PDB file of C-alpha atoms in Angstrom:
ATOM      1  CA  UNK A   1      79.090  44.728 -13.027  1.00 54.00           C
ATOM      2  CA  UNK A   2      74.772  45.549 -13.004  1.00 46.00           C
ATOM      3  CA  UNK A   3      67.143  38.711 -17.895  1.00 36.00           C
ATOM      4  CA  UNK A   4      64.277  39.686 -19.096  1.00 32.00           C
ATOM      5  CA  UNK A   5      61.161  40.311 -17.980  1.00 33.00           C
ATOM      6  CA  UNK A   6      59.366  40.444 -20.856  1.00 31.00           C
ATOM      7  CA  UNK A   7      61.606  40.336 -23.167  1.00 32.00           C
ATOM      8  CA  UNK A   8      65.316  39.550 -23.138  1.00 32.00           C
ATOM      9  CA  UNK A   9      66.435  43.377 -23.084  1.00 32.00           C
ATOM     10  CA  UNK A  10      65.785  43.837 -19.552  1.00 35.00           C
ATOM     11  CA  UNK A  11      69.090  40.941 -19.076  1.00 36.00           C
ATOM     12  CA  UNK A  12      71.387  43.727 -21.638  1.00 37.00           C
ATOM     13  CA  UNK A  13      70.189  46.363 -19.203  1.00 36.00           C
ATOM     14  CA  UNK A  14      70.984  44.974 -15.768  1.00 36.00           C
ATOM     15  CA  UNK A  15      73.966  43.375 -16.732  1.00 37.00           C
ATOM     16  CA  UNK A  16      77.119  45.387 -16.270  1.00 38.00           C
ATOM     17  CA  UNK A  17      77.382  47.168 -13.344  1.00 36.00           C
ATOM     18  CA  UNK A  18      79.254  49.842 -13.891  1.00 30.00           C
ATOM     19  CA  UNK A  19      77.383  52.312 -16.555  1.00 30.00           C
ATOM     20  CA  UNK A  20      74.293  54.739 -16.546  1.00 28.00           C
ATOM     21  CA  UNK A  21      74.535  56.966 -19.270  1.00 27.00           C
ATOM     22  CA  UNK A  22      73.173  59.726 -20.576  1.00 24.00           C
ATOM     23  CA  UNK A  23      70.397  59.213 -23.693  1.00 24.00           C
ATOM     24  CA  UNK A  24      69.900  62.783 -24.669  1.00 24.00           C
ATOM     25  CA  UNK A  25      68.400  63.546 -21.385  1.00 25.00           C
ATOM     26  CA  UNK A  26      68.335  63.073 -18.115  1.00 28.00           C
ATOM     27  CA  UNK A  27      67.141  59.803 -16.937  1.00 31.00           C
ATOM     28  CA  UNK A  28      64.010  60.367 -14.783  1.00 33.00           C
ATOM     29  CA  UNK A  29      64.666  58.538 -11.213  1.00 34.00           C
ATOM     30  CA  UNK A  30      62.847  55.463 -10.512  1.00 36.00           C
ATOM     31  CA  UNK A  31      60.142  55.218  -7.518  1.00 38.00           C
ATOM     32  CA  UNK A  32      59.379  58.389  -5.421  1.00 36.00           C
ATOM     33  CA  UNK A  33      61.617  61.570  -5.520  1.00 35.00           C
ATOM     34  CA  UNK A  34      63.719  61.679  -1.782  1.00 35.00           C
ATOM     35  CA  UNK A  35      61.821  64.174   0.686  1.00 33.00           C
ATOM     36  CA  UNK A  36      63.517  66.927   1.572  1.00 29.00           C
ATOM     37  CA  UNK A  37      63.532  65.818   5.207  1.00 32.00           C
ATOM     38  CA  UNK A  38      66.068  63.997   4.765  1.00 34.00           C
ATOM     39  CA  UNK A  39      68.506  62.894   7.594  1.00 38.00           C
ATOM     40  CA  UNK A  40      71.278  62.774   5.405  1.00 44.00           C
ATOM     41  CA  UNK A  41      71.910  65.063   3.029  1.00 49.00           C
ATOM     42  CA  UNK A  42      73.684  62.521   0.296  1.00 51.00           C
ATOM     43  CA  UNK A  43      74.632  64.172  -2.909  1.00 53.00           C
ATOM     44  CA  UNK A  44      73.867  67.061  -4.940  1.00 55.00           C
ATOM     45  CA  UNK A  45      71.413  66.258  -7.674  1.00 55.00           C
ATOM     46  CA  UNK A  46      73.237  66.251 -10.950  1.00 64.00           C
ATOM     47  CA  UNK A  47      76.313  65.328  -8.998  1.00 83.00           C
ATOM     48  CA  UNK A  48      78.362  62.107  -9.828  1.00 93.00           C
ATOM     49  CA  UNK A  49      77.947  59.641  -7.426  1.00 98.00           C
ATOM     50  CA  UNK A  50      81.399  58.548  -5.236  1.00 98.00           C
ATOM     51  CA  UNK A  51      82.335  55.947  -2.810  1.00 98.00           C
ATOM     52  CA  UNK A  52      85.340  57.691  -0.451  1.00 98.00           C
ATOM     53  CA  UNK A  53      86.025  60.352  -3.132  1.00 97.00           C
ATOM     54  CA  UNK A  54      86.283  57.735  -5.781  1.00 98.00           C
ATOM     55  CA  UNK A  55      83.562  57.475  -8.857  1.00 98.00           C
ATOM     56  CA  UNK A  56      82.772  56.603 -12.278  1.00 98.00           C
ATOM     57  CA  UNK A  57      84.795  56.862 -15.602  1.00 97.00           C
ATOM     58  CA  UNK A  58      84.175  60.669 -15.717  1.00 96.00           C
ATOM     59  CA  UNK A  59      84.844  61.004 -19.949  1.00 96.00           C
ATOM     60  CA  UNK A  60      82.886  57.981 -20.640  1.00 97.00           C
ATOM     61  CA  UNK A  61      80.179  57.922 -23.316  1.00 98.00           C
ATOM     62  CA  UNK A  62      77.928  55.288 -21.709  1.00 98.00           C
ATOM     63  CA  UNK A  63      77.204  56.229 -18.240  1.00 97.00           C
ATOM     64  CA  UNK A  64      73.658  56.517 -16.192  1.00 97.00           C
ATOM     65  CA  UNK A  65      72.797  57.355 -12.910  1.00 97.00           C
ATOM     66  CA  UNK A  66      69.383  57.050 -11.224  1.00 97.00           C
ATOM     67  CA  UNK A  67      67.558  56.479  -7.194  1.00 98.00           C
ATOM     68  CA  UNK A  68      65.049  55.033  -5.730  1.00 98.00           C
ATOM     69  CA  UNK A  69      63.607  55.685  -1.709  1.00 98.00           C
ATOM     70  CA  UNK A  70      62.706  52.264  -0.257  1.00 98.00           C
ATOM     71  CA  UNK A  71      60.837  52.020   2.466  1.00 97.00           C
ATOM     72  CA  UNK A  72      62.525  49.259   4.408  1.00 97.00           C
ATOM     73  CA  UNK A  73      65.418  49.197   7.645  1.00 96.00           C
ATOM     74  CA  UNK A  74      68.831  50.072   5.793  1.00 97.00           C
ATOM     75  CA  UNK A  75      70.386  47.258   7.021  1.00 97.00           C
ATOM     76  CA  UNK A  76      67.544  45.068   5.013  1.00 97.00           C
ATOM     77  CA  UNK A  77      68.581  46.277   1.977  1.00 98.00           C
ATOM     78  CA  UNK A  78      72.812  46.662   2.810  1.00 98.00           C
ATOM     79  CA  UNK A  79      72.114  42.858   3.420  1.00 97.00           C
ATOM     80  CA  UNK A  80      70.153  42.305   0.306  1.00 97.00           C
ATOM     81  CA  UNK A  81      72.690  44.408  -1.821  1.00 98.00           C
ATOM     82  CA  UNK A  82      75.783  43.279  -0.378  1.00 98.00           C
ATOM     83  CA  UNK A  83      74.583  39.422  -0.109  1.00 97.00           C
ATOM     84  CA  UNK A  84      76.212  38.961  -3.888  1.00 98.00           C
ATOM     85  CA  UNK A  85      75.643  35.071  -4.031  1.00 97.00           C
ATOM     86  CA  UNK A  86      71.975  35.305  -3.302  1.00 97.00           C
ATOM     87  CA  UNK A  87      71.048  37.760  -5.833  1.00 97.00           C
ATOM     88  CA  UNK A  88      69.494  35.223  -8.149  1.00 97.00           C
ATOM     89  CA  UNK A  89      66.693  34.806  -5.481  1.00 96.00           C
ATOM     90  CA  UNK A  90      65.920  38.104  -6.178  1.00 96.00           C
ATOM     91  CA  UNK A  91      67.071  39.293  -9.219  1.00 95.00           C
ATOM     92  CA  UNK A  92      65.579  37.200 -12.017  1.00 89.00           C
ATOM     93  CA  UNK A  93      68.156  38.515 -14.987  1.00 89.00           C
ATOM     94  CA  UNK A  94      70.749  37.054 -12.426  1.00 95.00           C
ATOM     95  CA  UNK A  95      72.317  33.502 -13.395  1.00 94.00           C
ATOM     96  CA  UNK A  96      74.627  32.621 -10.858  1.00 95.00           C
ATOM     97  CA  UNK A  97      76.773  34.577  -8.163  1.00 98.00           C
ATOM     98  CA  UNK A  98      80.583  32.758  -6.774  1.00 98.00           C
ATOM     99  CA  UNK A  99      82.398  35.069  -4.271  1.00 98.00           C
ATOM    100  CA  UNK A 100      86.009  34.641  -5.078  1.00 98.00           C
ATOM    101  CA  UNK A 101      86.752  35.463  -1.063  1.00 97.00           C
ATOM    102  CA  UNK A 102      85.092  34.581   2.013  1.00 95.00           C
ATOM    103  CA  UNK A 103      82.970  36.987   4.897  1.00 95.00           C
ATOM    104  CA  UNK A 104      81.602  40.008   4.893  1.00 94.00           C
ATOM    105  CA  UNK A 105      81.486  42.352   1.580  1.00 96.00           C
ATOM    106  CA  UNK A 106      84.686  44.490   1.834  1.00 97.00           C
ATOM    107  CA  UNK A 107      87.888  46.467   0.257  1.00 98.00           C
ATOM    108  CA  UNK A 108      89.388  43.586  -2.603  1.00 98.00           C
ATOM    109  CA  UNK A 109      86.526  41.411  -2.182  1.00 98.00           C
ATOM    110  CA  UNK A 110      85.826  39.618  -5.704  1.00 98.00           C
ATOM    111  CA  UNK A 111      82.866  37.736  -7.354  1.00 98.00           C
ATOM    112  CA  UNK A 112      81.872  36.454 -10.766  1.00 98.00           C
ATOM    113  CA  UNK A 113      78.383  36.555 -11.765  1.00 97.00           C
ATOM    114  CA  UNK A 114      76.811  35.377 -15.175  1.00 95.00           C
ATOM    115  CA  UNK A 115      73.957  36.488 -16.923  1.00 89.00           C
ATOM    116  CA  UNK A 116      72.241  36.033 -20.771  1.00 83.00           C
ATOM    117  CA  UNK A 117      72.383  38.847 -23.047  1.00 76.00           C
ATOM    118  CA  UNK A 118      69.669  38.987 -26.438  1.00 72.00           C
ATOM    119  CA  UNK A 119      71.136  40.344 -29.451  1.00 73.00           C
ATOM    120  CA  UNK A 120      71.326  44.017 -30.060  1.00 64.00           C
ATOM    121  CA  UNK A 121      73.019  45.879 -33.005  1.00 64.00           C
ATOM    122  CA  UNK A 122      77.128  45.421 -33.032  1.00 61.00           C
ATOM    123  CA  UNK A 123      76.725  42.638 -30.118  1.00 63.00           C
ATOM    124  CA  UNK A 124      75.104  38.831 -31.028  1.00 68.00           C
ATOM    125  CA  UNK A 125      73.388  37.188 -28.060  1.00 73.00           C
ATOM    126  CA  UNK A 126      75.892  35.631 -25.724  1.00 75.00           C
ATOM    127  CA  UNK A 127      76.099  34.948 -21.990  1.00 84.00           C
ATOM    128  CA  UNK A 128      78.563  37.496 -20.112  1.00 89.00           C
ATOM    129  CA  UNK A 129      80.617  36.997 -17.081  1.00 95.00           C
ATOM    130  CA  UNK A 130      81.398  39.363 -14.996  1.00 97.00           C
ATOM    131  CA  UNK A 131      83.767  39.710 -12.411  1.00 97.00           C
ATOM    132  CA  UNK A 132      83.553  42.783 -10.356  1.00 98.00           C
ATOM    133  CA  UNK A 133      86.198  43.865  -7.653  1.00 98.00           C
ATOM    134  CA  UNK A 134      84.810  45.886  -4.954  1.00 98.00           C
ATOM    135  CA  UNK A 135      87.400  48.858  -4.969  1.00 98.00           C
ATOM    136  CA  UNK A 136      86.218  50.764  -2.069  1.00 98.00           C
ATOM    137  CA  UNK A 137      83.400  50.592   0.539  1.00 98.00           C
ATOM    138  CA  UNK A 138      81.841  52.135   3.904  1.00 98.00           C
ATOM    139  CA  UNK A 139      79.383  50.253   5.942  1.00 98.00           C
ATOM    140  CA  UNK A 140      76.035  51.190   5.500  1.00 98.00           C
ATOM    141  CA  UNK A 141      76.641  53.973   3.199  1.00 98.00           C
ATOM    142  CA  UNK A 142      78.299  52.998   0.124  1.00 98.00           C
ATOM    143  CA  UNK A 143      79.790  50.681  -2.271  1.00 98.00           C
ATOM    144  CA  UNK A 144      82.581  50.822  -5.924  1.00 98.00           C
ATOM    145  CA  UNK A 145      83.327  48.086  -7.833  1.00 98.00           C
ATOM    146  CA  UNK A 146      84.910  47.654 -11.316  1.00 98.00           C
ATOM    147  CA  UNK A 147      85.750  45.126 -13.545  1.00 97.00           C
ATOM    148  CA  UNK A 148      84.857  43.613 -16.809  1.00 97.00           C
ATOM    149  CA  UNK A 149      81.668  41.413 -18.174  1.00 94.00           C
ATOM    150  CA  UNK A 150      83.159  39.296 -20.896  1.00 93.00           C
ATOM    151  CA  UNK A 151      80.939  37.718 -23.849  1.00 88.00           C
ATOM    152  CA  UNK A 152      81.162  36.036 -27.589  1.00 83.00           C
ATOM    153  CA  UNK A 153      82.541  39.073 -28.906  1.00 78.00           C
ATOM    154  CA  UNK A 154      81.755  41.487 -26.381  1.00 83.00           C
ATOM    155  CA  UNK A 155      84.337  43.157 -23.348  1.00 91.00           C
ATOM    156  CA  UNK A 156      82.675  46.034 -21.367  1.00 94.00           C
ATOM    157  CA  UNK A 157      84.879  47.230 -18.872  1.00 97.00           C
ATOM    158  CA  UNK A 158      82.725  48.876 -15.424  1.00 97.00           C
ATOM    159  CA  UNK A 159      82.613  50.943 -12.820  1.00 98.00           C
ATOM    160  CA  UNK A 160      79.494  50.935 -10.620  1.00 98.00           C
ATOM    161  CA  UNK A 161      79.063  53.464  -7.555  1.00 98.00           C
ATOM    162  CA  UNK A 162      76.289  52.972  -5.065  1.00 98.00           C
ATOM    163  CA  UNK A 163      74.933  55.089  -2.302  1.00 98.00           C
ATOM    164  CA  UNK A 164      72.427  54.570   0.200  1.00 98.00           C
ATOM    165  CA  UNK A 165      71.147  57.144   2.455  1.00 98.00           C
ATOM    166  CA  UNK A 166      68.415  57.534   5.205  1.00 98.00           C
ATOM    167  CA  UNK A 167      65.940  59.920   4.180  1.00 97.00           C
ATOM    168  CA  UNK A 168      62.221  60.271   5.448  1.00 95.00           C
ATOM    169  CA  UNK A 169      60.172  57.734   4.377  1.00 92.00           C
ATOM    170  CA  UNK A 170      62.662  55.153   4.137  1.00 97.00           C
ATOM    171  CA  UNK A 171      66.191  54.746   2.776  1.00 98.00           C
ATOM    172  CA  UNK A 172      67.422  56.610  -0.920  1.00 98.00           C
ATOM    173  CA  UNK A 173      69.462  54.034  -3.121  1.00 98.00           C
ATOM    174  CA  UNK A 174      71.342  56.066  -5.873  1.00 98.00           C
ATOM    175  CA  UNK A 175      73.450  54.448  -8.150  1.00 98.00           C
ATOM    176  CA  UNK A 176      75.980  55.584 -11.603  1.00 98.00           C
ATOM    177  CA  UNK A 177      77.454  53.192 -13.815  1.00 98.00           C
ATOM    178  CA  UNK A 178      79.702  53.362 -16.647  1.00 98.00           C
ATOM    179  CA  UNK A 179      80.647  51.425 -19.337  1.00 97.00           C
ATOM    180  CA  UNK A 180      83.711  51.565 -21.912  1.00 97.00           C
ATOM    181  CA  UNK A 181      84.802  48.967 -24.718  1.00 96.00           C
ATOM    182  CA  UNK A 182      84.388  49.422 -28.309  1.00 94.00           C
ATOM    183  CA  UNK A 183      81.498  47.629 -28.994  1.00 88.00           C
ATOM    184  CA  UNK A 184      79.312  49.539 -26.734  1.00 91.00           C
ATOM    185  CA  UNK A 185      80.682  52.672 -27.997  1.00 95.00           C
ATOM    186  CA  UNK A 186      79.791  51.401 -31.496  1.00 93.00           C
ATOM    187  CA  UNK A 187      76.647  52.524 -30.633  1.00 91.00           C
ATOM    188  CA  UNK A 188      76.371  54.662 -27.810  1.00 95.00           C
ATOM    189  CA  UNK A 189      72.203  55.695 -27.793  1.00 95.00           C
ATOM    190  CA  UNK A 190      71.505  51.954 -27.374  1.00 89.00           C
ATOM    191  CA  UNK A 191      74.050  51.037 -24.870  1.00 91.00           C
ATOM    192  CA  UNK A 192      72.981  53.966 -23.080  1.00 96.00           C
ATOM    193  CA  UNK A 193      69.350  52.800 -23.714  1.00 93.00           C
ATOM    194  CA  UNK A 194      70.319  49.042 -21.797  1.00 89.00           C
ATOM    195  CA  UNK A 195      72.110  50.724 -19.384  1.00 94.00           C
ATOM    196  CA  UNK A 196      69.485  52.732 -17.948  1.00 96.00           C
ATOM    197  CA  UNK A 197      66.460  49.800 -18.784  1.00 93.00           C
ATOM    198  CA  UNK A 198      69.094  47.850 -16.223  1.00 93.00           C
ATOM    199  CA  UNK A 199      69.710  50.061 -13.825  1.00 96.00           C
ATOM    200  CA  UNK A 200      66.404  50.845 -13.098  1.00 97.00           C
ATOM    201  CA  UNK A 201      65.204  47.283 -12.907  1.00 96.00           C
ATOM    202  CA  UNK A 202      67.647  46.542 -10.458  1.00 97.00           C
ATOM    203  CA  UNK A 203      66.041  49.193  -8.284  1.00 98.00           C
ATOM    204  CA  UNK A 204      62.747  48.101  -8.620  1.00 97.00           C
ATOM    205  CA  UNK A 205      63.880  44.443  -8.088  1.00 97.00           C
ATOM    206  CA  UNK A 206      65.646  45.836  -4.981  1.00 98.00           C
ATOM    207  CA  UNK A 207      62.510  47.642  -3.472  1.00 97.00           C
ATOM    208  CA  UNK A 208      60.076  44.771  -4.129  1.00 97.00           C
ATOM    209  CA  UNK A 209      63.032  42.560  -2.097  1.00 97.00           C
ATOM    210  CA  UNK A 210      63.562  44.464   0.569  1.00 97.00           C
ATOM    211  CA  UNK A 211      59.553  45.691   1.251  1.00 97.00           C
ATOM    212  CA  UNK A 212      58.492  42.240   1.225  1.00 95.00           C
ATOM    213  CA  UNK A 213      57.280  40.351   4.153  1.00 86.00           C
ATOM    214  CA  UNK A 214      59.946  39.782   6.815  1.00 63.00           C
ATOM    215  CA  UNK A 215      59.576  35.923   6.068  1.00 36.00           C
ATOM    216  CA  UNK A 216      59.349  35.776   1.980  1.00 45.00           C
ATOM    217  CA  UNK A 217      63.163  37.641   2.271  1.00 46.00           C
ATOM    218  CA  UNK A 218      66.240  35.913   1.450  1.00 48.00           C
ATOM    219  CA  UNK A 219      67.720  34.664   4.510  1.00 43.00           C
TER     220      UNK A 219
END
């Protein structure tokens, strides 16, 4: 589950992976729009995102969903993406990363990660912890996990679907969170808000990793 760049929102936003929601509209995607010669078809715009016919919390109030096309190999960014205990090389909102199994990313794998959150209305600033559970997963094409982030006075419960497919011009990421608890239904427009700020920084961070140089990439 999901710092700040300039301020200490964009940490609120990234944090949780497991939400994109909607904030009135439709969240525009982030980077360049997938051609339409595409060697993959992926899914339907407007469609929920799934990971071997499993997805998000379909009823849940905060939820977003949003894509990218990087131009890199997919297997750069499956490594960069499934690499959980580097991510603080390349995500800055990132704290720390501890895989609770060994080897490759797969079915039941476990980590906890940790990252800051600033105060917002109904949650105080507080540092969450969040251990995701990946709950299903197919090489190269895409990745569930679930599980809580737990702060001072704050439990958001996750689910975060990711899917990556070859397109021309490089590789489309797509990704759909939601998030449930009470405090982030307390006020849904700003949790939404976070959600998608999150989201879509990930992405971006993602890109900029995987378009780098071959030799400034985590190795």
């Amino acid at each position: 589950m999901s710092g700040t760049r300039s301020t200490g929102i964009r940490a609120a936003l990234v944090t949780v992976p497991v939400v994109l929601g909607l904030l009135g509209a439709t969240a525009a995607p982030v980077g360049a729009a997938a051609s339409t010669g595409s060697r993959a078809a992926g899914p339907r715009p407007g469609a929920s995102l799934t990971c071997r016919g499993e997805g998000v919390v379909p009823d849940a109030l905060v939820r977003h969903r949003t894509e990218i096309v990087i131009n890199a190999p997919l297997r750069t960014i499956w490594k960069l993406q499934t690499d959980v205990e580097r991510w603080p090389s390349w995500q800055a909102p990132v704290e720390s990363v501890e895989r609770l199994d060994h080897g490759p990313l797969r079915r039941g794998s476990a980590f906890r990660w940790t990252m800051p959150i600033p105060p917002i209305p109904s949650i105080p600033a507080t540092s969450l912890e969040i251990t995701s559970t990946v709950r299903q997963i197919k090489h190269h094409a895409c990745i569930r996990w679930t599980g809580p982030a737990i702060g001072e006075g704050l439990r958001i419960d996750g689910v975060h679907v990711w899917n990556f497919t070859e397109v021309s011009g490089g590789v489309r990421v797509s990704t759909e969170e939601t998030h449930t608890g009470p405090q982030v239904e307390a006020d849904v427009p700003t949790a939404n808000g976070l959600l998608r700020e999150g989201l879509e920084a990930w992405l971006r961070d993602l890109k900029a990793a995987a378009e780098a140089p071959a030799h400034s990439l985590p190795r």
